[in-house]
Amino acid sequence: MVQGVTNVVVAGVGGQGIMTLARWLGRAAAALGLDVRIAEVHGLSQRGGSVEVHLRFGERVRSPTISEGDADYVLALEALEALRAFRYLKQSSLLISNKRVIQVPGRYVDPSSVFSALGSLPFVRLVPAYDIALKLGDPIYENAALLGYAATVMGLAAAVDWLDERNARAFREGAALAAKA
């Protein structure tokens, strides 16, 4: 069972299902009887824009927002957004990032430099959520794969029982990777 309040920043690019991922985690926490607060605090949810959602859950949660240096977890559906959201992490926090860099028209980012920067941090887990989703036939399932990984790490996986079959398959694959980590 979760003790105290858990602070999670969910980051990514508009159109990836950032808010959906945060709501799914919140739903799992609520199913365990925890108080949940969610706030979209930064970015445009339009396709291609930077998006940040703050999720807090625990016995009693007052405010939905998370200050820099206070997050227990950062979940990122895009690796460059993981680097941007890094500032929210506590010293002993975990950054869980999809192993994917989305190229923005007119501004190329070298994926190897992004992964090198992430790889230099001791508390980062790169999850091939996009690859799992493609294997299932649609990139839309990448948030379910990352949910599986994150919910397993956070002790919320048992409460996730509402996903449709393809999302559930992506969830199980993400959870299996977390169990091996």
Short mmCIF file of C-alpha atoms in Angstrom, two decimals:
data_model
loop_
_atom_site.label_atom_id
_atom_site.label_comp_id
_atom_site.label_asym_id
_atom_site.label_seq_id
_atom_site.Cartn_x
_atom_site.Cartn_y
_atom_site.Cartn_z
CA MET A 1 0.00 0.00 0.00
CA VAL A 2 1.14 3.55 -0.79
CA GLN A 3 2.29 5.52 2.27
CA GLY A 4 2.14 9.33 2.39
CA VAL A 5 1.59 11.24 -0.84
CA THR A 6 3.10 10.13 -4.15
CA ASN A 7 3.93 12.88 -6.66
CA VAL A 8 4.04 11.99 -10.35
CA VAL A 9 4.77 14.29 -13.30
CA VAL A 10 3.59 12.88 -16.63
CA ALA A 11 5.21 14.52 -19.66
CA GLY A 12 5.14 14.13 -23.40
CA VAL A 13 4.01 15.59 -26.67
CA GLY A 14 0.41 16.57 -27.44
CA GLY A 15 -1.49 13.72 -29.08
CA GLN A 16 0.32 10.95 -27.19
CA GLY A 17 -2.35 10.51 -24.53
CA ILE A 18 -0.55 12.23 -21.64
CA MET A 19 -3.78 13.14 -19.85
CA THR A 20 -5.15 9.64 -20.48
CA LEU A 21 -2.05 8.09 -18.90
CA ALA A 22 -2.36 10.37 -15.85
CA ARG A 23 -6.07 9.60 -15.50
CA TRP A 24 -5.43 5.85 -15.74
CA LEU A 25 -2.82 6.05 -12.96
CA GLY A 26 -5.21 8.17 -10.92
CA ARG A 27 -8.01 5.67 -11.48
CA ALA A 28 -5.76 2.84 -10.26
CA ALA A 29 -4.84 4.82 -7.13
CA ALA A 30 -8.50 5.68 -6.47
CA ALA A 31 -9.44 1.99 -6.83
CA LEU A 32 -7.08 1.34 -3.91
CA GLY A 33 -8.96 3.91 -1.83
CA LEU A 34 -6.43 6.72 -2.23
CA ASP A 35 -7.20 10.41 -2.62
CA VAL A 36 -6.23 11.62 -6.12
CA ARG A 37 -5.58 15.08 -7.62
CA ILE A 38 -4.68 15.73 -11.27
CA ALA A 39 -3.78 19.01 -13.01
CA GLU A 40 -2.60 19.82 -16.54
CA VAL A 41 -0.12 22.53 -15.70
CA HIS A 42 1.92 23.24 -18.80
CA GLY A 43 1.70 23.09 -22.53
CA LEU A 44 -0.82 22.73 -25.27
CA SER A 45 -2.58 19.45 -25.70
CA GLN A 46 -2.59 20.01 -29.42
CA ARG A 47 -0.62 17.55 -31.48
CA GLY A 48 3.09 18.28 -31.23
CA GLY A 49 3.11 20.65 -28.24
CA SER A 50 4.81 19.98 -24.91
CA VAL A 51 2.40 18.68 -22.25
CA GLU A 52 2.88 18.20 -18.49
CA VAL A 53 0.32 16.75 -16.12
CA HIS A 54 0.75 16.57 -12.35
CA LEU A 55 -0.75 13.63 -10.48
CA ARG A 56 -0.73 13.31 -6.71
CA PHE A 57 -2.21 10.43 -4.75
CA GLY A 58 -2.17 9.26 -1.15
CA GLU A 59 -4.23 9.15 2.03
CA ARG A 60 -4.98 12.87 1.86
CA VAL A 61 -3.95 15.20 -0.98
CA ARG A 62 -4.66 18.92 -0.87
CA SER A 63 -3.13 20.54 -3.96
CA PRO A 64 -2.77 18.94 -7.40
CA THR A 65 0.45 20.74 -8.37
CA ILE A 66 4.02 19.56 -7.80
CA SER A 67 6.98 21.88 -7.22
CA GLU A 68 10.36 21.38 -8.84
CA GLY A 69 12.38 18.88 -6.82
CA ASP A 70 9.30 17.23 -5.28
CA ALA A 71 8.31 14.49 -7.75
CA ASP A 72 8.70 10.85 -6.76
CA TYR A 73 8.34 9.83 -10.41
CA VAL A 74 8.51 11.43 -13.82
CA LEU A 75 6.81 9.42 -16.56
CA ALA A 76 7.57 10.56 -20.08
CA LEU A 77 6.04 9.30 -23.29
CA GLU A 78 8.82 11.07 -25.22
CA ALA A 79 12.52 11.11 -24.30
CA LEU A 80 13.26 14.80 -24.93
CA GLU A 81 10.28 15.69 -22.73
CA ALA A 82 11.80 13.42 -20.06
CA LEU A 83 14.87 15.66 -20.04
CA ARG A 84 12.69 18.76 -19.80
CA ALA A 85 10.73 17.32 -16.86
CA PHE A 86 13.88 16.16 -15.05
CA ARG A 87 13.80 19.32 -12.88
CA TYR A 88 10.81 17.95 -10.96
CA LEU A 89 12.63 14.91 -9.58
CA LYS A 90 13.73 14.48 -5.98
CA GLN A 91 17.22 13.13 -5.34
CA SER A 92 15.95 9.56 -4.91
CA SER A 93 13.24 9.65 -7.60
CA LEU A 94 12.75 7.51 -10.68
CA LEU A 95 12.40 8.78 -14.23
CA ILE A 96 10.55 6.31 -16.48
CA SER A 97 10.74 7.27 -20.15
CA ASN A 98 9.48 5.85 -23.39
CA LYS A 99 12.45 5.05 -25.62
CA ARG A 100 11.26 7.39 -28.37
CA VAL A 101 12.25 10.83 -29.69
CA ILE A 102 9.63 12.64 -31.76
CA GLN A 103 11.14 14.95 -34.38
CA VAL A 104 9.61 18.41 -34.64
CA PRO A 105 9.48 19.86 -38.18
CA GLY A 106 12.30 22.35 -38.74
CA ARG A 107 14.32 21.29 -35.68
CA TYR A 108 16.21 18.00 -35.75
CA VAL A 109 17.25 16.45 -32.44
CA ASP A 110 19.82 13.66 -32.47
CA PRO A 111 18.17 10.73 -30.64
CA SER A 112 21.55 9.29 -29.59
CA SER A 113 22.41 12.51 -27.71
CA VAL A 114 19.03 12.43 -25.91
CA PHE A 115 19.48 8.78 -24.90
CA SER A 116 23.08 9.44 -23.89
CA ALA A 117 21.96 12.27 -21.59
CA LEU A 118 19.24 10.09 -20.08
CA GLY A 119 21.61 7.12 -19.79
CA SER A 120 24.06 9.17 -17.74
CA LEU A 121 21.48 9.40 -14.94
CA PRO A 122 21.40 6.51 -12.43
CA PHE A 123 17.65 6.56 -11.82
CA VAL A 124 16.31 6.32 -15.37
CA ARG A 125 14.41 3.41 -16.89
CA LEU A 126 13.99 3.47 -20.66
CA VAL A 127 10.92 1.51 -21.73
CA PRO A 128 10.31 0.50 -25.38
CA ALA A 129 6.62 1.46 -25.09
CA TYR A 130 6.45 2.69 -28.68
CA ASP A 131 7.90 -0.60 -29.96
CA ILE A 132 5.37 -2.56 -27.88
CA ALA A 133 2.56 -0.44 -29.35
CA LEU A 134 3.77 -0.96 -32.92
CA LYS A 135 3.95 -4.70 -32.31
CA LEU A 136 0.27 -4.52 -31.32
CA GLY A 137 -0.52 -2.62 -34.51
CA ASP A 138 -0.96 1.01 -33.43
CA PRO A 139 1.19 3.63 -31.65
CA ILE A 140 -1.88 4.59 -29.61
CA TYR A 141 -1.04 1.74 -27.21
CA GLU A 142 2.29 3.22 -26.08
CA ASN A 143 0.66 4.95 -23.10
CA ALA A 144 -0.83 1.62 -21.95
CA ALA A 145 2.62 -0.01 -22.18
CA LEU A 146 4.17 2.79 -20.11
CA LEU A 147 1.23 2.53 -17.69
CA GLY A 148 2.00 -1.17 -17.20
CA TYR A 149 5.61 -0.42 -16.35
CA ALA A 150 4.85 2.53 -14.07
CA ALA A 151 1.87 0.95 -12.29
CA THR A 152 3.99 -2.11 -11.52
CA VAL A 153 6.83 -0.02 -10.10
CA MET A 154 4.37 2.08 -8.04
CA GLY A 155 2.42 -0.90 -6.67
CA LEU A 156 -0.79 0.02 -8.52
CA ALA A 157 -0.87 -2.70 -11.20
CA ALA A 158 -3.37 -4.96 -9.42
CA ALA A 159 -5.95 -2.14 -9.53
CA VAL A 160 -5.83 -1.82 -13.34
CA ASP A 161 -8.60 -4.10 -14.59
CA TRP A 162 -10.66 -1.93 -16.95
CA LEU A 163 -8.53 -1.75 -20.12
CA ASP A 164 -9.80 -3.12 -23.43
CA GLU A 165 -7.95 -6.14 -24.84
CA ARG A 166 -5.23 -4.37 -26.86
CA ASN A 167 -4.51 -1.81 -24.16
CA ALA A 168 -4.45 -4.66 -21.63
CA ARG A 169 -1.90 -6.52 -23.79
CA ALA A 170 0.32 -3.43 -23.97
CA PHE A 171 -0.12 -2.97 -20.20
CA ARG A 172 0.94 -6.57 -19.51
CA GLU A 173 4.04 -6.23 -21.71
CA GLY A 174 5.07 -3.04 -19.91
CA ALA A 175 4.40 -4.67 -16.53
CA ALA A 176 6.51 -7.70 -17.50
CA LEU A 177 9.46 -5.41 -18.32
CA ALA A 178 9.13 -3.69 -14.93
CA ALA A 179 9.04 -7.05 -13.16
CA LYS A 180 12.38 -7.95 -14.81
CA ALA A 181 14.06 -4.60 -13.99
#
